[in-house]
Amino acid sequence: MTKGRSFAGVQTTAVSTSIATNLVAGDPYLSIALPGRMYAPVYRALGYSTLNLSRGIEEGGTLVSPLVPWNAGGAFVISALGLGIGQGNVENLLYIPLAIACWLSPMIGIAYAQLGLFSPKASDEERLRWQETGEAIADLDIVVPINEEEAPRPAVG
């Protein structure tokens, strides 16, 4: 989170994390649940509505799922279309470049975040609900070292 101090950075990271989880986990539900739980406190700390997070993980999680053949979403599309990819029939994966909405949606969402379009701030009601329910809010002043150069050095006596 040290790299994502702005809304655009956090939104881009949330979409990318959903895509990466889709590629690694093979389950679209994990690509929605994990980034959702992980980034919600950061959105609250930045003062942005968590609706933005919901949109980001939808774009990176749900819509990218059919593009990953080993993912449950990709397996469903392959079987629903009657495409067999066993025995070297990889030409049946040609549906992937043609799934334009699945590719385009995450790109448009990231562009919106970079341009600050369609990215609502949290309303007063939403902030009040966060306080009433005790929702976690990240402390953005905490900086965790990413590499050894940024790590604190022990004092030499």
Short mmCIF file of N, CA and C in Angstrom, two decimals:
data_model
loop_
_atom_site.label_atom_id
_atom_site.label_comp_id
_atom_site.label_asym_id
_atom_site.label_seq_id
_atom_site.Cartn_x
_atom_site.Cartn_y
_atom_site.Cartn_z
N MET A 1 0.81 -1.20 0.00
CA MET A 1 0.00 0.00 0.00
C MET A 1 0.85 1.26 0.00
N THR A 2 2.18 1.11 0.14
CA THR A 2 3.01 2.30 0.10
C THR A 2 3.03 2.92 -1.28
N LYS A 3 2.73 2.15 -2.32
CA LYS A 3 2.69 2.67 -3.68
C LYS A 3 1.34 3.29 -4.02
N GLY A 4 0.31 2.89 -3.32
CA GLY A 4 -1.04 3.37 -3.63
C GLY A 4 -1.52 4.41 -2.66
N ARG A 5 -1.00 5.61 -2.74
CA ARG A 5 -1.40 6.70 -1.84
C ARG A 5 -2.50 7.57 -2.44
N SER A 6 -2.81 7.35 -3.70
CA SER A 6 -3.86 8.13 -4.36
C SER A 6 -5.00 7.20 -4.74
N PHE A 7 -6.15 7.79 -5.02
CA PHE A 7 -7.28 6.97 -5.45
C PHE A 7 -6.95 6.20 -6.71
N ALA A 8 -6.33 6.87 -7.68
CA ALA A 8 -6.01 6.21 -8.95
C ALA A 8 -5.09 5.02 -8.72
N GLY A 9 -4.10 5.16 -7.84
CA GLY A 9 -3.18 4.08 -7.56
C GLY A 9 -3.87 2.90 -6.87
N VAL A 10 -4.73 3.21 -5.92
CA VAL A 10 -5.42 2.15 -5.19
C VAL A 10 -6.42 1.43 -6.09
N GLN A 11 -7.15 2.18 -6.92
CA GLN A 11 -8.12 1.56 -7.82
C GLN A 11 -7.41 0.66 -8.83
N THR A 12 -6.31 1.14 -9.39
CA THR A 12 -5.54 0.33 -10.34
C THR A 12 -5.00 -0.92 -9.67
N THR A 13 -4.52 -0.78 -8.44
CA THR A 13 -4.00 -1.92 -7.70
C THR A 13 -5.10 -2.92 -7.37
N ALA A 14 -6.27 -2.45 -7.02
CA ALA A 14 -7.38 -3.35 -6.69
C ALA A 14 -7.81 -4.17 -7.91
N VAL A 15 -7.92 -3.51 -9.07
CA VAL A 15 -8.27 -4.22 -10.31
C VAL A 15 -7.18 -5.23 -10.65
N SER A 16 -5.93 -4.81 -10.54
CA SER A 16 -4.80 -5.70 -10.87
C SER A 16 -4.72 -6.88 -9.92
N THR A 17 -5.00 -6.65 -8.64
CA THR A 17 -4.98 -7.74 -7.67
C THR A 17 -6.08 -8.75 -7.97
N SER A 18 -7.24 -8.27 -8.38
CA SER A 18 -8.33 -9.18 -8.75
C SER A 18 -7.94 -10.03 -9.96
N ILE A 19 -7.31 -9.40 -10.93
CA ILE A 19 -6.87 -10.14 -12.12
C ILE A 19 -5.81 -11.18 -11.74
N ALA A 20 -4.84 -10.78 -10.94
CA ALA A 20 -3.78 -11.70 -10.53
C ALA A 20 -4.35 -12.86 -9.71
N THR A 21 -5.30 -12.58 -8.84
CA THR A 21 -5.92 -13.65 -8.05
C THR A 21 -6.67 -14.61 -8.96
N ASN A 22 -7.32 -14.08 -9.98
CA ASN A 22 -8.00 -14.93 -10.97
C ASN A 22 -7.00 -15.88 -11.63
N LEU A 23 -5.84 -15.37 -11.97
CA LEU A 23 -4.84 -16.18 -12.66
C LEU A 23 -4.23 -17.24 -11.75
N VAL A 24 -4.07 -16.92 -10.48
CA VAL A 24 -3.39 -17.82 -9.57
C VAL A 24 -4.36 -18.79 -8.89
N ALA A 25 -5.48 -18.28 -8.40
CA ALA A 25 -6.36 -19.09 -7.56
C ALA A 25 -7.25 -20.02 -8.37
N GLY A 26 -7.62 -19.66 -9.56
CA GLY A 26 -8.51 -20.50 -10.34
C GLY A 26 -9.96 -20.44 -9.89
N ASP A 27 -10.30 -19.47 -9.07
CA ASP A 27 -11.65 -19.35 -8.56
C ASP A 27 -12.07 -17.88 -8.59
N PRO A 28 -13.12 -17.56 -9.33
CA PRO A 28 -13.52 -16.15 -9.42
C PRO A 28 -14.00 -15.58 -8.09
N TYR A 29 -14.50 -16.41 -7.19
CA TYR A 29 -15.00 -15.91 -5.91
C TYR A 29 -13.86 -15.39 -5.04
N LEU A 30 -12.72 -16.05 -5.08
CA LEU A 30 -11.56 -15.56 -4.33
C LEU A 30 -11.05 -14.24 -4.90
N SER A 31 -11.14 -14.08 -6.21
CA SER A 31 -10.66 -12.84 -6.84
C SER A 31 -11.57 -11.66 -6.52
N ILE A 32 -12.73 -11.94 -5.96
CA ILE A 32 -13.63 -10.87 -5.52
C ILE A 32 -13.49 -10.66 -4.01
N ALA A 33 -13.51 -11.74 -3.25
CA ALA A 33 -13.52 -11.63 -1.79
C ALA A 33 -12.20 -11.12 -1.22
N LEU A 34 -11.08 -11.64 -1.68
CA LEU A 34 -9.79 -11.25 -1.10
C LEU A 34 -9.46 -9.77 -1.32
N PRO A 35 -9.49 -9.27 -2.56
CA PRO A 35 -9.21 -7.84 -2.73
C PRO A 35 -10.26 -6.95 -2.06
N GLY A 36 -11.50 -7.41 -2.01
CA GLY A 36 -12.54 -6.62 -1.36
C GLY A 36 -12.24 -6.41 0.11
N ARG A 37 -11.85 -7.47 0.79
CA ARG A 37 -11.52 -7.36 2.22
C ARG A 37 -10.21 -6.60 2.43
N MET A 38 -9.30 -6.77 1.49
CA MET A 38 -7.97 -6.19 1.65
C MET A 38 -7.96 -4.68 1.43
N TYR A 39 -8.72 -4.19 0.45
CA TYR A 39 -8.64 -2.79 0.08
C TYR A 39 -9.72 -1.90 0.67
N ALA A 40 -10.77 -2.46 1.22
CA ALA A 40 -11.86 -1.63 1.76
C ALA A 40 -11.36 -0.62 2.80
N PRO A 41 -10.51 -1.00 3.75
CA PRO A 41 -10.04 0.01 4.71
C PRO A 41 -9.26 1.15 4.07
N VAL A 42 -8.58 0.88 2.97
CA VAL A 42 -7.80 1.92 2.30
C VAL A 42 -8.74 2.91 1.60
N TYR A 43 -9.79 2.41 0.95
CA TYR A 43 -10.77 3.30 0.32
C TYR A 43 -11.41 4.21 1.37
N ARG A 44 -11.73 3.62 2.52
CA ARG A 44 -12.32 4.42 3.60
C ARG A 44 -11.35 5.49 4.07
N ALA A 45 -10.07 5.15 4.20
CA ALA A 45 -9.07 6.11 4.65
C ALA A 45 -8.90 7.25 3.66
N LEU A 46 -9.01 6.94 2.39
CA LEU A 46 -8.89 7.97 1.35
C LEU A 46 -10.16 8.80 1.21
N GLY A 47 -11.26 8.35 1.83
CA GLY A 47 -12.53 9.08 1.76
C GLY A 47 -13.34 8.79 0.52
N TYR A 48 -13.04 7.70 -0.15
CA TYR A 48 -13.79 7.34 -1.35
C TYR A 48 -14.81 6.26 -1.02
N SER A 49 -15.91 6.29 -1.73
CA SER A 49 -16.95 5.30 -1.53
C SER A 49 -16.43 3.92 -1.88
N THR A 50 -16.84 2.93 -1.11
CA THR A 50 -16.44 1.56 -1.41
C THR A 50 -17.16 1.02 -2.63
N LEU A 51 -18.08 1.80 -3.19
CA LEU A 51 -18.69 1.41 -4.47
C LEU A 51 -17.62 1.37 -5.56
N ASN A 52 -16.61 2.22 -5.45
CA ASN A 52 -15.50 2.20 -6.40
C ASN A 52 -14.75 0.88 -6.32
N LEU A 53 -14.53 0.41 -5.11
CA LEU A 53 -13.87 -0.88 -4.91
C LEU A 53 -14.70 -2.00 -5.50
N SER A 54 -15.99 -1.95 -5.26
CA SER A 54 -16.90 -2.96 -5.79
C SER A 54 -16.81 -3.02 -7.32
N ARG A 55 -16.80 -1.85 -7.94
CA ARG A 55 -16.68 -1.80 -9.40
C ARG A 55 -15.34 -2.35 -9.86
N GLY A 56 -14.27 -2.00 -9.16
CA GLY A 56 -12.93 -2.45 -9.55
C GLY A 56 -12.75 -3.94 -9.47
N ILE A 57 -13.24 -4.54 -8.38
CA ILE A 57 -13.07 -5.99 -8.26
C ILE A 57 -14.05 -6.74 -9.16
N GLU A 58 -15.14 -6.11 -9.53
CA GLU A 58 -16.03 -6.70 -10.52
C GLU A 58 -15.35 -6.74 -11.88
N GLU A 59 -14.69 -5.63 -12.24
CA GLU A 59 -14.01 -5.57 -13.53
C GLU A 59 -12.84 -6.54 -13.60
N GLY A 60 -12.05 -6.60 -12.54
CA GLY A 60 -10.87 -7.45 -12.54
C GLY A 60 -11.15 -8.89 -12.15
N GLY A 61 -12.22 -9.11 -11.40
CA GLY A 61 -12.52 -10.46 -10.92
C GLY A 61 -13.51 -11.19 -11.80
N THR A 62 -14.73 -10.70 -11.83
CA THR A 62 -15.79 -11.41 -12.54
C THR A 62 -15.60 -11.39 -14.05
N LEU A 63 -15.28 -10.23 -14.60
CA LEU A 63 -15.21 -10.13 -16.06
C LEU A 63 -13.97 -10.77 -16.67
N VAL A 64 -12.90 -10.89 -15.91
CA VAL A 64 -11.69 -11.51 -16.43
C VAL A 64 -11.74 -13.04 -16.28
N SER A 65 -12.57 -13.53 -15.38
CA SER A 65 -12.66 -14.96 -15.10
C SER A 65 -12.87 -15.82 -16.35
N PRO A 66 -13.75 -15.47 -17.28
CA PRO A 66 -13.93 -16.32 -18.47
C PRO A 66 -12.72 -16.35 -19.40
N LEU A 67 -11.79 -15.44 -19.22
CA LEU A 67 -10.61 -15.40 -20.08
C LEU A 67 -9.52 -16.36 -19.63
N VAL A 68 -9.65 -16.91 -18.43
CA VAL A 68 -8.63 -17.78 -17.87
C VAL A 68 -9.12 -19.23 -17.99
N PRO A 69 -8.56 -20.02 -18.90
CA PRO A 69 -9.07 -21.37 -19.17
C PRO A 69 -9.06 -22.30 -17.95
N TRP A 70 -8.10 -22.16 -17.05
CA TRP A 70 -8.02 -23.04 -15.88
C TRP A 70 -8.84 -22.52 -14.70
N ASN A 71 -9.48 -21.39 -14.89
CA ASN A 71 -10.35 -20.82 -13.87
C ASN A 71 -11.74 -21.43 -14.01
N ALA A 72 -12.51 -21.41 -12.94
CA ALA A 72 -13.87 -21.97 -12.99
C ALA A 72 -14.71 -21.24 -14.04
N GLY A 73 -14.53 -19.93 -14.19
CA GLY A 73 -15.28 -19.18 -15.20
C GLY A 73 -14.90 -19.58 -16.61
N GLY A 74 -13.61 -19.73 -16.85
CA GLY A 74 -13.15 -20.17 -18.16
C GLY A 74 -13.58 -21.58 -18.48
N ALA A 75 -13.53 -22.47 -17.49
CA ALA A 75 -13.97 -23.85 -17.69
C ALA A 75 -15.46 -23.90 -18.03
N PHE A 76 -16.24 -23.04 -17.37
CA PHE A 76 -17.67 -23.00 -17.67
C PHE A 76 -17.92 -22.55 -19.10
N VAL A 77 -17.24 -21.49 -19.54
CA VAL A 77 -17.44 -20.98 -20.90
C VAL A 77 -17.02 -22.05 -21.92
N ILE A 78 -15.88 -22.69 -21.68
CA ILE A 78 -15.40 -23.71 -22.61
C ILE A 78 -16.39 -24.86 -22.72
N SER A 79 -16.92 -25.31 -21.58
CA SER A 79 -17.87 -26.42 -21.65
C SER A 79 -19.23 -25.98 -22.18
N ALA A 80 -19.68 -24.75 -21.86
CA ALA A 80 -20.97 -24.27 -22.35
C ALA A 80 -20.96 -24.10 -23.87
N LEU A 81 -19.82 -23.69 -24.41
CA LEU A 81 -19.71 -23.52 -25.86
C LEU A 81 -19.36 -24.83 -26.57
N GLY A 82 -19.14 -25.90 -25.80
CA GLY A 82 -18.80 -27.19 -26.40
C GLY A 82 -17.41 -27.21 -27.00
N LEU A 83 -16.51 -26.43 -26.43
CA LEU A 83 -15.15 -26.36 -26.93
C LEU A 83 -14.27 -27.30 -26.13
N GLY A 84 -13.68 -28.25 -26.79
CA GLY A 84 -12.75 -29.14 -26.12
C GLY A 84 -11.34 -28.65 -26.34
N ILE A 85 -10.58 -28.48 -25.28
CA ILE A 85 -9.20 -28.03 -25.46
C ILE A 85 -8.21 -29.16 -25.18
N GLY A 86 -8.75 -30.34 -24.88
CA GLY A 86 -7.88 -31.50 -24.69
C GLY A 86 -7.34 -31.96 -26.03
N GLN A 87 -6.34 -32.81 -25.98
CA GLN A 87 -5.73 -33.40 -27.17
C GLN A 87 -5.21 -32.34 -28.14
N GLY A 88 -4.73 -31.23 -27.59
CA GLY A 88 -4.09 -30.21 -28.42
C GLY A 88 -5.02 -29.32 -29.22
N ASN A 89 -6.29 -29.25 -28.88
CA ASN A 89 -7.24 -28.39 -29.60
C ASN A 89 -7.23 -26.97 -29.04
N VAL A 90 -6.06 -26.36 -29.01
CA VAL A 90 -5.95 -25.02 -28.44
C VAL A 90 -6.59 -23.95 -29.32
N GLU A 91 -6.91 -24.28 -30.56
CA GLU A 91 -7.60 -23.30 -31.42
C GLU A 91 -8.98 -22.96 -30.86
N ASN A 92 -9.50 -23.83 -30.00
CA ASN A 92 -10.79 -23.55 -29.38
C ASN A 92 -10.72 -22.44 -28.34
N LEU A 93 -9.51 -21.99 -28.02
CA LEU A 93 -9.36 -20.86 -27.11
C LEU A 93 -9.42 -19.52 -27.84
N LEU A 94 -9.73 -19.55 -29.12
CA LEU A 94 -9.80 -18.32 -29.90
C LEU A 94 -10.98 -17.43 -29.49
N TYR A 95 -11.84 -17.93 -28.62
CA TYR A 95 -12.91 -17.06 -28.12
C TYR A 95 -12.34 -15.96 -27.21
N ILE A 96 -11.17 -16.19 -26.64
CA ILE A 96 -10.60 -15.26 -25.66
C ILE A 96 -10.35 -13.88 -26.27
N PRO A 97 -9.68 -13.74 -27.42
CA PRO A 97 -9.49 -12.40 -27.97
C PRO A 97 -10.80 -11.74 -28.42
N LEU A 98 -11.82 -12.55 -28.64
CA LEU A 98 -13.10 -12.00 -29.10
C LEU A 98 -14.01 -11.58 -27.96
N ALA A 99 -13.64 -11.87 -26.73
CA ALA A 99 -14.44 -11.47 -25.57
C ALA A 99 -14.07 -10.04 -25.21
N ILE A 100 -14.45 -9.12 -26.07
CA ILE A 100 -14.02 -7.72 -25.98
C ILE A 100 -14.47 -7.06 -24.68
N ALA A 101 -15.66 -7.33 -24.23
CA ALA A 101 -16.15 -6.71 -22.99
C ALA A 101 -15.30 -7.15 -21.81
N CYS A 102 -14.84 -8.38 -21.81
CA CYS A 102 -14.02 -8.88 -20.71
C CYS A 102 -12.65 -8.20 -20.67
N TRP A 103 -12.10 -7.88 -21.82
CA TRP A 103 -10.81 -7.18 -21.88
C TRP A 103 -10.97 -5.69 -21.63
N LEU A 104 -11.99 -5.12 -22.24
CA LEU A 104 -12.14 -3.67 -22.25
C LEU A 104 -12.59 -3.10 -20.92
N SER A 105 -13.42 -3.79 -20.20
CA SER A 105 -13.97 -3.25 -18.96
C SER A 105 -12.89 -2.90 -17.92
N PRO A 106 -11.92 -3.78 -17.62
CA PRO A 106 -10.88 -3.37 -16.66
C PRO A 106 -10.07 -2.18 -17.15
N MET A 107 -9.82 -2.12 -18.45
CA MET A 107 -9.06 -0.98 -18.98
C MET A 107 -9.83 0.32 -18.85
N ILE A 108 -11.11 0.29 -19.12
CA ILE A 108 -11.93 1.49 -18.97
C ILE A 108 -12.00 1.91 -17.50
N GLY A 109 -12.16 0.94 -16.60
CA GLY A 109 -12.21 1.25 -15.17
C GLY A 109 -10.92 1.89 -14.68
N ILE A 110 -9.79 1.39 -15.12
CA ILE A 110 -8.51 1.98 -14.74
C ILE A 110 -8.37 3.38 -15.33
N ALA A 111 -8.80 3.56 -16.57
CA ALA A 111 -8.76 4.89 -17.19
C ALA A 111 -9.64 5.87 -16.42
N TYR A 112 -10.83 5.45 -16.02
CA TYR A 112 -11.70 6.30 -15.20
C TYR A 112 -11.00 6.72 -13.92
N ALA A 113 -10.33 5.78 -13.27
CA ALA A 113 -9.64 6.10 -12.02
C ALA A 113 -8.50 7.09 -12.26
N GLN A 114 -7.74 6.88 -13.33
CA GLN A 114 -6.62 7.77 -13.63
C GLN A 114 -7.11 9.19 -13.95
N LEU A 115 -8.27 9.29 -14.59
CA LEU A 115 -8.83 10.59 -14.97
C LEU A 115 -9.75 11.18 -13.91
N GLY A 116 -10.07 10.39 -12.89
CA GLY A 116 -10.95 10.86 -11.83
C GLY A 116 -12.42 10.92 -12.23
N LEU A 117 -12.79 10.15 -13.22
CA LEU A 117 -14.17 10.14 -13.69
C LEU A 117 -14.97 9.04 -12.99
N PHE A 118 -16.23 9.31 -12.71
CA PHE A 118 -17.15 8.32 -12.15
C PHE A 118 -16.56 7.65 -10.90
N SER A 119 -15.93 8.43 -10.05
CA SER A 119 -15.28 7.92 -8.85
C SER A 119 -15.78 8.71 -7.64
N PRO A 120 -16.96 8.34 -7.12
CA PRO A 120 -17.56 9.15 -6.06
C PRO A 120 -16.82 9.05 -4.73
N LYS A 121 -16.78 10.19 -4.06
CA LYS A 121 -16.29 10.23 -2.68
C LYS A 121 -17.38 9.64 -1.79
N ALA A 122 -16.99 9.25 -0.59
CA ALA A 122 -17.96 8.69 0.36
C ALA A 122 -18.91 9.80 0.83
N SER A 123 -20.17 9.46 0.89
CA SER A 123 -21.16 10.43 1.38
C SER A 123 -21.09 10.49 2.91
N ASP A 124 -21.70 11.52 3.48
CA ASP A 124 -21.74 11.65 4.93
C ASP A 124 -22.45 10.46 5.56
N GLU A 125 -23.51 9.97 4.89
CA GLU A 125 -24.23 8.80 5.40
C GLU A 125 -23.35 7.56 5.42
N GLU A 126 -22.55 7.42 4.37
CA GLU A 126 -21.67 6.26 4.29
C GLU A 126 -20.60 6.33 5.39
N ARG A 127 -20.03 7.51 5.60
CA ARG A 127 -19.03 7.68 6.65
C ARG A 127 -19.62 7.41 8.03
N LEU A 128 -20.85 7.86 8.26
CA LEU A 128 -21.53 7.62 9.52
C LEU A 128 -21.76 6.12 9.73
N ARG A 129 -22.14 5.44 8.66
CA ARG A 129 -22.35 3.99 8.74
C ARG A 129 -21.05 3.27 9.08
N TRP A 130 -19.92 3.74 8.51
CA TRP A 130 -18.63 3.14 8.83
C TRP A 130 -18.34 3.26 10.32
N GLN A 131 -18.62 4.44 10.88
CA GLN A 131 -18.38 4.66 12.30
C GLN A 131 -19.31 3.81 13.16
N GLU A 132 -20.59 3.76 12.79
CA GLU A 132 -21.57 3.02 13.58
C GLU A 132 -21.29 1.53 13.59
N THR A 133 -20.83 1.00 12.46
CA THR A 133 -20.59 -0.44 12.37
C THR A 133 -19.15 -0.82 12.73
N GLY A 134 -18.31 0.17 12.98
CA GLY A 134 -16.92 -0.11 13.36
C GLY A 134 -16.07 -0.65 12.23
N GLU A 135 -16.34 -0.21 11.02
CA GLU A 135 -15.57 -0.67 9.86
C GLU A 135 -14.11 -0.23 9.99
N ALA A 136 -13.22 -1.08 9.53
CA ALA A 136 -11.79 -0.78 9.59
C ALA A 136 -11.44 0.34 8.62
N ILE A 137 -10.59 1.24 9.07
CA ILE A 137 -10.08 2.33 8.25
C ILE A 137 -8.56 2.28 8.36
N ALA A 138 -7.89 2.20 7.22
CA ALA A 138 -6.43 2.05 7.20
C ALA A 138 -5.76 3.32 7.72
N ASP A 139 -4.60 3.14 8.31
CA ASP A 139 -3.77 4.26 8.73
C ASP A 139 -2.72 4.45 7.64
N LEU A 140 -2.91 5.45 6.81
CA LEU A 140 -2.03 5.65 5.67
C LEU A 140 -0.71 6.30 6.06
N ASP A 141 -0.55 6.67 7.32
CA ASP A 141 0.72 7.25 7.76
C ASP A 141 1.77 6.19 8.06
N ILE A 142 1.34 4.95 8.15
CA ILE A 142 2.28 3.87 8.41
C ILE A 142 2.94 3.49 7.09
N VAL A 143 4.26 3.57 7.05
CA VAL A 143 4.99 3.21 5.84
C VAL A 143 5.79 1.95 6.14
N VAL A 144 5.52 0.91 5.38
CA VAL A 144 6.23 -0.35 5.54
C VAL A 144 7.34 -0.38 4.51
N PRO A 145 8.60 -0.63 4.93
CA PRO A 145 9.70 -0.67 3.96
C PRO A 145 9.47 -1.75 2.91
N ILE A 146 9.75 -1.40 1.66
CA ILE A 146 9.57 -2.34 0.56
C ILE A 146 10.86 -3.10 0.29
N ASN A 147 11.98 -2.44 0.44
CA ASN A 147 13.25 -3.10 0.20
C ASN A 147 14.25 -2.69 1.27
N GLU A 148 15.45 -3.24 1.21
CA GLU A 148 16.43 -3.01 2.27
C GLU A 148 16.86 -1.56 2.34
N GLU A 149 16.91 -0.84 1.22
CA GLU A 149 17.34 0.55 1.26
C GLU A 149 16.41 1.43 2.07
N GLU A 150 15.11 1.07 2.10
CA GLU A 150 14.13 1.85 2.84
C GLU A 150 13.99 1.38 4.27
N ALA A 151 14.54 0.21 4.60
CA ALA A 151 14.40 -0.34 5.95
C ALA A 151 15.25 0.47 6.93
N PRO A 152 14.75 0.66 8.14
CA PRO A 152 15.54 1.38 9.13
C PRO A 152 16.79 0.60 9.50
N ARG A 153 17.89 1.32 9.70
CA ARG A 153 19.17 0.70 10.06
C ARG A 153 19.31 0.67 11.57
N PRO A 154 19.84 -0.43 12.09
CA PRO A 154 20.06 -0.45 13.54
C PRO A 154 21.16 0.51 13.94
N ALA A 155 21.02 1.11 15.11
CA ALA A 155 22.02 2.04 15.59
C ALA A 155 23.30 1.30 15.96
N VAL A 156 24.43 1.86 15.55
CA VAL A 156 25.73 1.26 15.85
C VAL A 156 26.25 1.91 17.12
N GLY A 157 26.58 1.09 18.12
CA GLY A 157 26.95 1.59 19.43
C GLY A 157 28.30 2.04 19.54
#
